[in-house]
Tab-separated table of C-alpha atoms in Angstrom:
chain	number	residue	atom	x	y	z
A	1	MET	CA	-49.424	-3.676	11.718
A	2	ILE	CA	-48.925	-4.259	15.429
A	3	SER	CA	-51.641	-4.054	18.085
A	4	ILE	CA	-51.795	-1.326	20.731
A	5	GLU	CA	-50.820	-3.903	23.359
A	6	GLU	CA	-47.701	-4.860	21.427
A	7	ALA	CA	-46.886	-1.192	20.839
A	8	ARG	CA	-47.086	-0.491	24.576
A	9	SER	CA	-44.863	-3.472	25.310
A	10	ARG	CA	-42.247	-2.390	22.759
A	11	LEU	CA	-42.188	1.207	23.950
A	12	ASP	CA	-41.929	0.135	27.598
A	13	LEU	CA	-38.920	-1.992	26.669
A	14	ALA	CA	-37.336	1.004	24.930
A	15	GLY	CA	-38.080	3.333	27.849
A	16	GLN	CA	-40.349	5.479	25.674
A	17	SER	CA	-43.864	4.824	27.011
A	18	HIS	CA	-44.662	8.572	26.876
A	19	ILE	CA	-45.085	8.249	23.107
A	20	LEU	CA	-48.630	6.923	23.689
A	21	GLN	CA	-49.665	9.591	26.214
A	22	PHE	CA	-52.325	11.018	23.839
A	23	TRP	CA	-53.624	7.666	22.572
A	24	ASP	CA	-57.090	8.120	24.058
A	25	GLU	CA	-57.501	11.421	22.206
A	26	LEU	CA	-56.816	9.966	18.749
A	27	GLY	CA	-59.479	9.000	16.230
A	28	ALA	CA	-59.590	5.581	14.566
A	29	GLU	CA	-57.740	6.668	11.415
A	30	GLU	CA	-55.070	8.498	13.430
A	31	ARG	CA	-54.565	5.428	15.609
A	32	ASN	CA	-54.096	3.186	12.581
A	33	ARG	CA	-51.507	5.546	11.073
A	34	PHE	CA	-49.687	5.830	14.388
A	35	LEU	CA	-49.557	2.050	14.895
A	36	ALA	CA	-48.278	1.629	11.341
A	37	ASP	CA	-45.451	4.074	12.121
A	38	LEU	CA	-44.657	2.407	15.447
A	39	SER	CA	-44.478	-1.031	13.847
A	40	HIS	CA	-41.262	0.059	12.082
A	41	LEU	CA	-39.475	0.788	15.362
A	42	ASP	CA	-37.315	-1.957	16.828
A	43	PRO	CA	-37.393	-1.535	20.641
A	44	GLU	CA	-33.720	-2.343	21.200
A	45	GLU	CA	-32.575	-0.085	18.352
A	46	LEU	CA	-34.835	2.692	19.641
A	47	ARG	CA	-33.486	2.366	23.183
A	48	ASP	CA	-29.867	2.432	22.000
A	49	HIS	CA	-30.549	5.340	19.648
A	50	CYS	CA	-32.127	7.497	22.359
A	51	ARG	CA	-29.440	6.731	24.931
A	52	GLY	CA	-26.660	7.272	22.420
A	53	ALA	CA	-28.088	10.589	21.243
A	54	ALA	CA	-28.416	11.969	24.757
A	55	GLU	CA	-24.937	10.822	25.746
A	56	ALA	CA	-23.321	12.195	22.601
A	57	ALA	CA	-25.035	15.563	22.999
A	58	SER	CA	-24.031	15.819	26.659
A	59	ARG	CA	-20.393	15.167	25.824
A	60	GLY	CA	-20.256	17.950	23.265
A	61	SER	CA	-16.805	18.691	21.856
A	62	SER	CA	-13.662	19.469	23.797
A	63	PRO	CA	-10.055	20.389	23.024
A	64	GLN	CA	-9.230	16.710	23.430
A	65	ASP	CA	-11.410	15.965	20.397
A	66	ARG	CA	-9.218	18.062	18.116
A	67	LEU	CA	-7.304	16.089	15.540
A	68	ASP	CA	-4.403	18.438	14.798
A	69	GLU	CA	-1.662	16.223	16.171
A	70	LEU	CA	-2.955	13.145	14.331
A	71	MET	CA	-3.449	14.716	10.904
A	72	GLU	CA	-1.316	14.400	7.793
A	73	PRO	CA	-2.031	15.310	4.165
A	74	VAL	CA	-2.918	12.709	1.546
A	75	PRO	CA	0.385	11.369	0.135
A	76	VAL	CA	1.181	12.752	-3.311
A	77	GLU	CA	1.232	9.297	-4.918
A	78	PHE	CA	-2.474	8.873	-4.148
A	79	ILE	CA	-3.529	12.183	-5.717
A	80	GLY	CA	-4.422	12.836	-9.349
A	81	GLY	CA	-5.976	15.884	-10.901
A	82	VAL	CA	-6.657	17.973	-13.946
A	83	CYS	CA	-3.822	20.359	-13.105
A	84	ARG	CA	-1.461	17.749	-11.657
A	85	SER	CA	-1.387	15.418	-14.666
A	86	ASP	CA	-0.301	15.799	-18.296
A	87	LYS	CA	-2.706	15.587	-21.213
A	88	LYS	CA	-1.686	12.061	-22.221
A	89	THR	CA	-2.355	10.746	-18.727
A	90	LEU	CA	-5.714	12.510	-18.540
A	91	ASP	CA	-6.622	11.122	-21.974
A	92	ASP	CA	-5.676	7.604	-20.833
A	93	TRP	CA	-7.910	7.925	-17.784
A	94	GLU	CA	-10.754	9.290	-19.917
A	95	ASN	CA	-10.425	6.421	-22.395
A	96	GLU	CA	-10.527	3.896	-19.542
A	97	GLY	CA	-13.614	5.597	-18.104
A	98	PHE	CA	-15.461	5.530	-21.411
A	99	LEU	CA	-14.505	1.882	-21.867
A	100	GLN	CA	-16.047	0.961	-18.504
A	101	ILE	CA	-19.172	3.000	-19.312
A	102	SER	CA	-19.496	1.267	-22.706
A	103	LEU	CA	-19.356	-2.105	-20.934
A	104	ASN	CA	-22.311	-1.129	-18.690
A	105	ARG	CA	-20.136	-1.263	-15.581
A	106	VAL	CA	-20.767	2.295	-14.357
A	107	ALA	CA	-23.762	3.719	-12.492
A	108	VAL	CA	-24.423	7.029	-10.769
A	109	LEU	CA	-26.090	7.518	-7.409
A	110	LEU	CA	-27.690	10.778	-6.397
A	111	LEU	CA	-28.087	11.795	-2.759
A	112	ALA	CA	-31.408	13.645	-2.920
A	113	GLY	CA	-32.950	13.396	0.529
A	114	GLY	CA	-32.899	17.125	1.234
A	115	GLN	CA	-35.777	19.545	0.807
A	116	GLY	CA	-35.435	23.073	-0.523
A	117	THR	CA	-36.279	24.647	2.842
A	118	ARG	CA	-33.249	26.933	2.904
A	119	LEU	CA	-34.090	28.002	-0.643
A	120	GLY	CA	-37.542	29.018	0.515
A	121	VAL	CA	-39.397	26.347	-1.484
A	122	PRO	CA	-41.495	23.386	-0.270
A	123	TYR	CA	-40.188	20.843	-2.789
A	124	PRO	CA	-36.966	18.840	-3.332
A	125	LYS	CA	-33.826	20.714	-4.363
A	126	GLY	CA	-33.514	18.756	-7.597
A	127	MET	CA	-36.746	20.333	-8.852
A	128	TYR	CA	-35.314	23.830	-8.421
A	129	ASN	CA	-34.846	26.155	-11.418
A	130	VAL	CA	-31.981	28.582	-10.781
A	131	GLY	CA	-33.134	30.928	-13.545
A	132	LEU	CA	-31.281	29.637	-16.607
A	133	PRO	CA	-32.569	30.906	-19.975
A	134	SER	CA	-33.770	27.363	-20.735
A	135	GLY	CA	-35.615	27.092	-17.420
A	136	LYS	CA	-34.058	23.690	-16.763
A	137	THR	CA	-34.071	22.247	-13.254
A	138	LEU	CA	-31.144	20.514	-11.582
A	139	TYR	CA	-32.774	17.135	-12.256
A	140	GLN	CA	-33.109	17.863	-15.973
A	141	ILE	CA	-29.516	19.077	-16.300
A	142	GLN	CA	-28.249	15.920	-14.609
A	143	ALA	CA	-30.478	13.616	-16.662
A	144	GLU	CA	-29.245	15.181	-19.892
A	145	ARG	CA	-25.620	14.765	-18.820
A	146	ILE	CA	-26.276	11.053	-18.325
A	147	ARG	CA	-27.773	10.828	-21.807
A	148	LYS	CA	-24.781	12.636	-23.304
A	149	VAL	CA	-22.130	10.519	-21.564
A	150	GLN	CA	-23.921	7.386	-22.821
A	151	GLU	CA	-23.863	8.840	-26.329
A	152	LEU	CA	-20.147	9.671	-26.126
A	153	ALA	CA	-19.308	6.170	-24.884
A	154	PHE	CA	-21.278	4.669	-27.770
A	155	ALA	CA	-19.462	6.891	-30.276
A	156	ARG	CA	-16.078	5.713	-28.990
A	157	HIS	CA	-16.774	2.013	-28.640
A	158	ASP	CA	-19.759	1.360	-30.932
A	159	SER	CA	-21.548	-0.298	-28.062
A	160	MET	CA	-25.012	0.601	-26.835
A	161	CYS	CA	-24.750	1.220	-23.117
A	162	LYS	CA	-26.696	2.480	-20.153
A	163	VAL	CA	-25.689	4.350	-17.022
A	164	PRO	CA	-28.306	3.471	-14.383
A	165	TRP	CA	-29.329	6.387	-12.174
A	166	TYR	CA	-30.008	5.496	-8.534
A	167	ILE	CA	-31.679	8.263	-6.546
A	168	MET	CA	-31.771	8.107	-2.764
A	169	THR	CA	-34.682	10.139	-1.454
A	170	SER	CA	-36.221	10.617	1.977
A	171	GLU	CA	-39.773	10.388	3.284
A	172	PHE	CA	-40.089	14.078	2.366
A	173	THR	CA	-38.758	13.884	-1.194
A	174	LEU	CA	-39.685	10.456	-2.602
A	175	GLU	CA	-43.270	11.129	-3.708
A	176	PRO	CA	-42.693	14.589	-5.263
A	177	THR	CA	-39.539	13.332	-7.003
A	178	GLU	CA	-41.341	10.309	-8.466
A	179	ARG	CA	-44.200	12.514	-9.638
A	180	PHE	CA	-41.817	15.084	-11.155
A	181	PHE	CA	-39.953	12.464	-13.161
A	182	LYS	CA	-43.179	10.908	-14.447
A	183	GLU	CA	-44.569	14.308	-15.436
A	184	ASN	CA	-41.367	14.977	-17.390
A	185	ASN	CA	-41.222	11.546	-19.031
A	186	TYR	CA	-38.029	10.777	-17.078
A	187	PHE	CA	-36.286	13.380	-19.260
A	188	ASN	CA	-36.179	10.762	-22.034
A	189	LEU	CA	-34.227	8.255	-19.991
A	190	ASP	CA	-35.508	4.676	-19.803
A	191	PRO	CA	-37.673	4.620	-16.627
A	192	SER	CA	-36.295	1.177	-15.776
A	193	ASP	CA	-32.845	2.761	-15.472
A	194	VAL	CA	-34.008	5.371	-12.943
A	195	VAL	CA	-34.230	3.631	-9.576
A	196	MET	CA	-35.550	5.640	-6.643
A	197	PHE	CA	-35.345	4.424	-3.076
A	198	GLU	CA	-35.879	5.860	0.372
A	199	GLN	CA	-33.406	6.317	3.190
A	200	ARG	CA	-34.327	5.501	6.755
A	201	MET	CA	-35.999	8.015	9.058
A	202	ILE	CA	-35.041	8.078	12.738
A	203	PRO	CA	-36.675	9.813	15.720
A	204	ALA	CA	-35.538	13.187	17.013
A	205	VAL	CA	-34.703	13.008	20.718
A	206	THR	CA	-34.753	15.436	23.663
A	207	PHE	CA	-31.577	16.181	25.615
A	208	ASP	CA	-32.700	13.684	28.282
A	209	GLY	CA	-33.168	10.895	25.743
A	210	LYS	CA	-36.919	10.987	25.092
A	211	VAL	CA	-38.458	10.700	21.623
A	212	ILE	CA	-40.075	13.983	20.537
A	213	LEU	CA	-43.723	13.992	19.484
A	214	GLU	CA	-44.479	16.512	16.753
A	215	GLY	CA	-48.168	15.690	17.031
A	216	LYS	CA	-50.377	13.718	19.394
A	217	GLY	CA	-50.081	10.734	17.110
A	218	LYS	CA	-46.851	11.432	15.245
A	219	ILE	CA	-43.179	11.099	16.153
A	220	ALA	CA	-40.766	13.811	14.984
A	221	MET	CA	-38.614	11.998	12.446
A	222	ALA	CA	-35.590	13.043	10.385
A	223	PRO	CA	-33.451	11.386	7.679
A	224	ASP	CA	-30.360	9.671	9.058
A	225	GLY	CA	-27.941	11.816	7.020
A	226	ASN	CA	-26.375	11.034	3.655
A	227	GLY	CA	-24.386	8.292	5.400
A	228	GLY	CA	-27.727	6.518	5.733
A	229	LEU	CA	-26.990	5.461	2.156
A	230	TYR	CA	-25.274	2.254	3.225
A	231	ARG	CA	-28.207	0.968	5.284
A	232	ALA	CA	-30.640	2.051	2.571
A	233	LEU	CA	-28.716	0.142	-0.108
A	234	VAL	CA	-29.360	-3.037	1.875
A	235	ASP	CA	-32.916	-2.296	3.019
A	236	ASN	CA	-34.067	-1.561	-0.540
A	237	GLY	CA	-32.194	-4.317	-2.391
A	238	ILE	CA	-30.144	-1.810	-4.374
A	239	LEU	CA	-26.841	-3.681	-4.150
A	240	GLU	CA	-28.535	-6.764	-5.608
A	241	ASP	CA	-30.007	-4.660	-8.406
A	242	MET	CA	-26.561	-3.275	-9.246
A	243	GLU	CA	-25.070	-6.762	-9.267
A	244	LYS	CA	-27.780	-8.042	-11.636
A	245	ARG	CA	-27.073	-5.172	-14.040
A	246	GLY	CA	-23.341	-5.889	-14.035
A	247	VAL	CA	-22.454	-2.588	-12.364
A	248	GLN	CA	-18.943	-2.580	-10.884
A	249	TYR	CA	-18.271	1.125	-10.300
A	250	LEU	CA	-20.442	3.804	-8.765
A	251	HIS	CA	-20.216	7.592	-8.913
A	252	VAL	CA	-21.977	9.151	-5.874
A	253	TYR	CA	-22.788	12.865	-5.631
A	254	CYS	CA	-25.090	15.423	-4.007
A	255	VAL	CA	-28.050	16.927	-5.811
A	256	ASP	CA	-27.176	20.591	-5.298
A	257	ASN	CA	-23.985	20.889	-7.401
A	258	ILE	CA	-25.012	22.438	-10.720
A	259	LEU	CA	-21.610	21.680	-12.299
A	260	VAL	CA	-21.430	17.969	-11.399
A	261	LYS	CA	-20.048	15.737	-14.171
A	262	MET	CA	-22.239	12.657	-14.183
A	263	ALA	CA	-20.215	9.419	-14.413
A	264	ASP	CA	-17.151	11.548	-15.161
A	265	PRO	CA	-15.052	9.256	-17.391
A	266	VAL	CA	-11.773	10.886	-16.311
A	267	PHE	CA	-12.523	10.372	-12.610
A	268	ILE	CA	-13.840	6.845	-13.198
A	269	GLY	CA	-10.829	5.953	-15.336
A	270	PHE	CA	-8.381	7.401	-12.811
A	271	CYS	CA	-9.865	5.343	-9.989
A	272	VAL	CA	-10.025	2.151	-12.064
A	273	LYS	CA	-6.446	2.537	-13.329
A	274	LYS	CA	-5.249	3.104	-9.756
A	275	GLY	CA	-7.064	-0.013	-8.558
A	276	ALA	CA	-9.007	2.087	-6.036
A	277	ASP	CA	-11.983	0.766	-4.113
A	278	CYS	CA	-12.891	4.264	-2.908
A	279	GLY	CA	-12.073	7.739	-4.201
A	280	ALA	CA	-12.967	11.368	-3.600
A	281	LYS	CA	-13.050	14.375	-5.869
A	282	VAL	CA	-11.792	17.503	-4.151
A	283	VAL	CA	-11.242	21.179	-4.915
A	284	GLU	CA	-8.487	23.348	-3.532
A	285	LYS	CA	-9.697	25.344	-0.545
A	286	ALA	CA	-10.292	28.965	-1.484
A	287	TYR	CA	-8.707	30.278	1.738
A	288	PRO	CA	-7.521	28.752	5.036
A	289	ALA	CA	-10.644	29.557	7.038
A	290	GLU	CA	-13.108	28.356	4.383
A	291	PRO	CA	-15.618	26.274	6.389
A	292	VAL	CA	-15.333	23.056	4.397
A	293	GLY	CA	-14.067	19.650	5.405
A	294	VAL	CA	-10.696	18.496	4.110
A	295	VAL	CA	-9.744	15.013	2.988
A	296	CYS	CA	-6.641	13.817	4.829
A	297	ARG	CA	-5.247	11.005	6.944
A	298	VAL	CA	-5.868	10.865	10.687
A	299	ASP	CA	-3.853	8.396	12.684
A	300	GLY	CA	-3.111	6.529	9.475
A	301	VAL	CA	-6.655	6.256	8.087
A	302	TYR	CA	-8.441	8.457	5.574
A	303	GLN	CA	-11.307	10.678	6.606
A	304	VAL	CA	-12.841	14.111	6.167
A	305	VAL	CA	-11.903	16.505	8.954
A	306	GLU	CA	-14.339	19.357	9.467
A	307	TYR	CA	-13.087	22.920	9.951
A	308	SER	CA	-14.448	22.917	13.513
A	309	GLU	CA	-12.343	19.893	14.451
A	310	VAL	CA	-8.957	21.616	14.124
A	311	LEU	CA	-7.287	24.748	15.438
A	312	PRO	CA	-7.154	27.835	13.181
A	313	GLU	CA	-3.358	27.635	13.020
A	314	THR	CA	-3.596	24.135	11.533
A	315	THR	CA	-5.692	25.433	8.645
A	316	GLU	CA	-2.977	28.038	7.960
A	317	LEU	CA	-0.130	25.521	7.603
A	318	ARG	CA	1.746	25.635	4.299
A	319	GLY	CA	3.694	23.006	2.394
A	320	PRO	CA	7.165	23.402	0.856
A	321	GLY	CA	5.733	25.089	-2.256
A	322	GLY	CA	3.744	27.616	-0.283
A	323	SER	CA	0.310	26.113	-0.884
A	324	LEU	CA	-2.003	25.095	1.956
A	325	LEU	CA	-0.938	21.823	3.554
A	326	TYR	CA	-4.588	20.822	4.081
A	327	SER	CA	-6.151	22.055	0.868
A	328	ALA	CA	-8.213	19.081	-0.370
A	329	GLY	CA	-11.719	20.457	0.101
A	330	ASN	CA	-14.434	17.807	0.201
A	331	ILE	CA	-17.270	18.332	-2.319
A	332	CYS	CA	-19.300	15.136	-1.689
A	333	ASN	CA	-18.336	13.596	-5.014
A	334	HIS	CA	-17.155	10.002	-4.631
A	335	PHE	CA	-16.193	6.786	-6.392
A	336	PHE	CA	-16.917	3.339	-4.965
A	337	THR	CA	-16.576	-0.160	-6.292
A	338	LEU	CA	-19.598	-2.393	-5.810
A	339	GLU	CA	-17.377	-4.842	-3.949
A	340	PHE	CA	-16.423	-2.091	-1.474
A	341	LEU	CA	-20.059	-1.128	-0.895
A	342	MET	CA	-20.974	-4.742	-0.246
A	343	ASP	CA	-18.119	-4.977	2.250
A	344	ILE	CA	-19.379	-1.845	4.013
A	345	ALA	CA	-22.939	-3.183	4.141
A	346	GLN	CA	-21.883	-6.549	5.528
A	347	ASN	CA	-19.118	-5.582	7.918
A	348	PHE	CA	-18.879	-1.875	8.695
A	349	GLU	CA	-22.229	-0.052	8.454
A	350	GLY	CA	-22.873	-0.450	12.162
A	351	LYS	CA	-19.458	1.023	12.961
A	352	LEU	CA	-20.033	4.363	11.206
A	353	LYS	CA	-19.735	7.391	13.443
A	354	GLN	CA	-22.924	9.103	14.596
A	355	HIS	CA	-22.782	12.883	14.306
A	356	VAL	CA	-24.839	15.099	16.618
A	357	ALA	CA	-26.967	17.920	15.227
A	358	LEU	CA	-28.827	20.130	17.703
A	359	LYS	CA	-32.038	21.387	16.114
A	360	LYS	CA	-35.184	23.384	16.830
A	361	VAL	CA	-37.819	20.638	16.622
A	362	PRO	CA	-41.530	21.559	16.839
A	363	PHE	CA	-43.295	19.451	19.478
A	364	VAL	CA	-46.496	19.007	21.464
A	365	ASP	CA	-46.308	19.809	25.167
A	366	ALA	CA	-47.973	17.919	28.018
A	367	LYS	CA	-51.288	19.625	27.223
A	368	GLY	CA	-51.113	18.625	23.554
A	369	THR	CA	-50.369	22.141	22.344
A	370	THR	CA	-47.965	22.550	19.414
A	371	VAL	CA	-44.850	24.516	20.333
A	372	LYS	CA	-42.301	25.962	17.904
A	373	PRO	CA	-39.115	26.457	19.954
A	374	ASP	CA	-36.896	29.496	19.489
A	375	LYS	CA	-33.731	27.614	20.437
A	376	PRO	CA	-32.482	24.032	19.914
A	377	ASN	CA	-34.485	21.544	21.937
A	378	GLY	CA	-33.730	18.291	20.182
A	379	ILE	CA	-31.038	16.004	18.867
A	380	LYS	CA	-30.934	14.621	15.347
A	381	MET	CA	-28.297	11.966	14.741
A	382	GLU	CA	-26.690	11.746	11.310
A	383	LYS	CA	-24.181	9.609	9.481
A	384	PHE	CA	-22.040	11.061	6.687
A	385	VAL	CA	-21.372	9.362	3.375
A	386	PHE	CA	-17.620	10.004	3.593
A	387	ASP	CA	-17.195	8.217	6.918
A	388	VAL	CA	-16.515	4.971	5.022
A	389	PHE	CA	-13.155	6.281	3.736
A	390	GLN	CA	-11.478	4.767	6.794
A	391	PHE	CA	-12.409	1.274	5.629
A	392	SER	CA	-10.867	1.621	2.171
A	393	ARG	CA	-7.947	-0.620	1.251
A	394	ASN	CA	-6.869	1.606	-1.646
A	395	PHE	CA	-8.106	5.198	-1.347
A	396	VAL	CA	-7.335	7.902	-3.931
A	397	VAL	CA	-8.039	11.605	-4.351
A	398	PHE	CA	-8.740	13.467	-7.600
A	399	GLU	CA	-8.418	17.256	-7.590
A	400	VAL	CA	-10.537	19.324	-9.987
A	401	LEU	CA	-11.005	23.015	-10.674
A	402	ARG	CA	-13.709	24.621	-8.590
A	403	GLU	CA	-14.879	26.885	-11.415
A	404	GLU	CA	-15.393	23.852	-13.648
A	405	GLU	CA	-16.927	21.307	-11.285
A	406	PHE	CA	-18.262	22.737	-8.043
A	407	SER	CA	-20.951	25.327	-7.435
A	408	PRO	CA	-23.438	24.167	-4.796
A	409	LEU	CA	-26.951	25.486	-4.295
A	410	LYS	CA	-27.691	25.764	-0.585
A	411	ASN	CA	-29.096	29.201	0.245
A	412	ALA	CA	-31.750	31.579	-1.037
A	413	ASP	CA	-30.700	34.701	-2.905
A	414	GLY	CA	-29.525	37.357	-0.496
A	415	ALA	CA	-27.010	35.057	1.181
A	416	PRO	CA	-23.354	35.740	0.318
A	417	VAL	CA	-22.593	32.334	-1.225
A	418	ASP	CA	-24.131	29.191	-2.732
A	419	THR	CA	-27.314	30.827	-4.004
A	420	PRO	CA	-29.387	30.413	-7.188
A	421	THR	CA	-27.573	33.457	-8.587
A	422	THR	CA	-24.075	32.105	-7.878
A	423	ALA	CA	-25.021	28.675	-9.280
A	424	ARG	CA	-26.513	30.207	-12.422
A	425	ARG	CA	-23.490	32.441	-12.957
A	426	SER	CA	-21.132	29.495	-12.525
A	427	LEU	CA	-22.845	27.536	-15.289
A	428	LEU	CA	-23.225	30.500	-17.650
A	429	ASN	CA	-19.584	31.491	-17.095
A	430	GLN	CA	-18.487	27.954	-17.890
A	431	HIS	CA	-20.490	27.866	-21.108
A	432	TYR	CA	-19.154	31.288	-22.088
A	433	ARG	CA	-15.613	29.926	-21.725
A	434	TRP	CA	-16.540	26.893	-23.825
A	435	VAL	CA	-17.790	29.062	-26.692
A	436	LEU	CA	-14.681	31.214	-26.728
A	437	ALA	CA	-12.408	28.163	-26.463
A	438	ALA	CA	-14.212	26.789	-29.548
A	439	GLU	CA	-13.194	30.032	-31.320
A	440	GLY	CA	-16.645	31.503	-31.312
A	441	SER	CA	-17.128	35.112	-30.245
A	442	PHE	CA	-19.807	37.430	-28.919
A	443	VAL	CA	-20.782	40.939	-29.831
A	444	ASP	CA	-21.975	43.213	-27.063
A	445	PRO	CA	-24.580	45.974	-27.537
A	446	GLN	CA	-21.773	48.364	-28.541
A	447	ARG	CA	-20.788	45.845	-31.258
A	448	LYS	CA	-17.427	45.136	-29.644
A	449	SER	CA	-16.143	41.604	-29.995
A	450	ARG	CA	-15.301	39.860	-26.732
A	451	SER	CA	-12.307	37.547	-26.364
A	452	LEU	CA	-11.473	34.767	-23.941
A	453	PRO	CA	-10.813	36.025	-20.388
A	454	LYS	CA	-7.846	34.843	-18.392
A	455	SER	CA	-8.190	31.405	-16.835
A	456	GLY	CA	-10.289	31.487	-13.688
A	457	THR	CA	-11.770	34.914	-14.449
A	458	GLU	CA	-15.420	35.096	-13.444
A	459	LEU	CA	-17.655	37.740	-14.935
A	460	ASP	CA	-21.069	38.666	-13.580
A	461	GLU	CA	-24.165	38.508	-15.734
A	462	ASP	CA	-24.212	42.245	-16.266
A	463	SER	CA	-20.722	42.372	-17.771
A	464	GLN	CA	-20.762	39.379	-20.119
A	465	PRO	CA	-23.080	37.859	-22.705
A	466	THR	CA	-25.560	35.253	-21.512
A	467	CYS	CA	-24.712	31.846	-22.920
A	468	GLU	CA	-26.212	28.433	-22.157
A	469	ILE	CA	-25.312	25.167	-23.866
A	470	SER	CA	-27.512	22.109	-23.507
A	471	PRO	CA	-25.790	19.057	-21.967
A	472	LEU	CA	-27.217	17.153	-24.936
A	473	ILE	CA	-24.893	19.190	-27.178
A	474	SER	CA	-21.736	19.086	-25.080
A	475	TYR	CA	-20.870	17.161	-21.925
A	476	PHE	CA	-17.812	19.206	-20.981
A	477	GLY	CA	-17.048	21.600	-23.824
A	478	GLU	CA	-16.229	18.952	-26.423
A	479	GLY	CA	-17.522	19.011	-29.992
A	480	LEU	CA	-18.355	22.718	-30.187
A	481	GLU	CA	-15.811	23.765	-32.817
A	482	LYS	CA	-17.883	22.411	-35.700
A	483	LEU	CA	-20.842	24.447	-34.498
A	484	LEU	CA	-19.256	27.671	-33.295
A	485	LYS	CA	-15.789	28.196	-34.784
A	486	GLY	CA	-15.607	31.560	-36.538
A	487	ARG	CA	-19.172	32.488	-35.620
A	488	THR	CA	-20.133	35.766	-33.972
A	489	LEU	CA	-23.004	35.272	-31.559
A	490	GLU	CA	-25.421	37.629	-29.880
A	491	SER	CA	-26.576	37.430	-26.291
A	492	PRO	CA	-28.641	35.724	-25.020
A	493	PHE	CA	-27.394	32.618	-26.787
A	494	VAL	CA	-28.935	29.209	-26.001
A	495	LEU	CA	-27.491	26.286	-27.932
A	496	ASP	CA	-29.957	23.403	-27.888
A	497	GLU	CA	-30.522	20.455	-30.206
A	498	SER	CA	-32.739	22.307	-32.668
A	499	LEU	CA	-30.339	25.236	-33.060
A	500	ALA	CA	-27.390	22.872	-33.425
A	501	GLU	CA	-29.213	21.080	-36.226
A	502	GLU	CA	-29.946	24.368	-37.968
A	503	ILE	CA	-26.292	25.389	-37.787
A	504	LEU	CA	-25.097	22.072	-39.217
A	505	GLN	CA	-27.627	22.166	-42.054
A	506	ALA	CA	-26.628	25.722	-42.957
A	507	SER	CA	-22.891	24.999	-42.951
């Protein structure tokens, strides 16, 4: 820990001497904590960060920043997908993916730095229970999918294998996430294969480039965005850990997608077969004005272009077949080779774009009084995980069906989209389709048998039976015929390991 004299010297060099304005009012313990925090700040980095934030915020965005004239869609030869490819090709990709998993070359990495603030809870999103009959949280669902994909790879290749699970947390989510996993016995995964690490926190800054104090002895800090992954991989020795384990391919995803396919063998196999160093899963945009980023090329390099960066008429453009020209909606679901990540860490991390977010940041005023602003007063700088696409030497895109693989949890119930209710319905609808595809059926209270709805049909919970299938029973609908074919089920139906065993013993 640095001394107060060294702290003053560093902050003077960074142009941030105001940070110590309340030093004389702090107690001994508060001073020690504050000095410990300040010891992590490099004066030159702090100076550049504050200047850069203020300059970026003052520039804002202008019509000249629009990318319309530079954009072009991803070429067809670099796109694969569940609806674009025949069954044999998809099977080949799946077989390749399972082979790589069986050889212990595949890991998954979860971006879990966000809190559940918008959900109205004080804990990490991964601990959230959307109201499934089983009561499972997002973390448990994802852990069980890892266990199942390991089991499927073993069944195909008779080789015991592991899919390490790397979890990037933030200062806010690390401790509760660690405690939650320990309390739940790591959901029966080997604890040594669950590696948690923390992304960097950076100071929030005023519009004139001054670090914001949230308390007399505490700087207002914020995670550096999910693009902080690349710095965190280096700072925490994660790349070395992957190399020691023999990991060659990494599947990266966000915590809030209840339908995410962990270490998806089809996606992994597609990317490996294509020789890709970087890949992105996408879904077709629901409508032109949907506020999601699209994966495309800009001035010859791949990137995600946000809806706000183009004119409305660009989002309306259609291709020869009548579909949207820019339809590849980004869902934060990516493939990277370890070699590519090492290249990013060594050569490109410092070149990643800094994105400006204007926020309402609580602060202490000159009198030391805490103020909660009613309008944005601060700048938080973020990097995005997809901003490395531009450095790829062989980038590919894999399109999947939204109803099968993407239903994010972002808002509390009452919002129009991306709520616990919409996430729960997405999963229950999927499992309902699986049962009917396995030639099982349901009987409603009027004793009328229900058949398979048309593809893409979504029923609400009041108009269909409730059906949940444990990931430990089926990863993506496979293997259900032997359990459900010809059976008539009653709602609510929850197929877990014990019920599956009962069914097999009785048959």
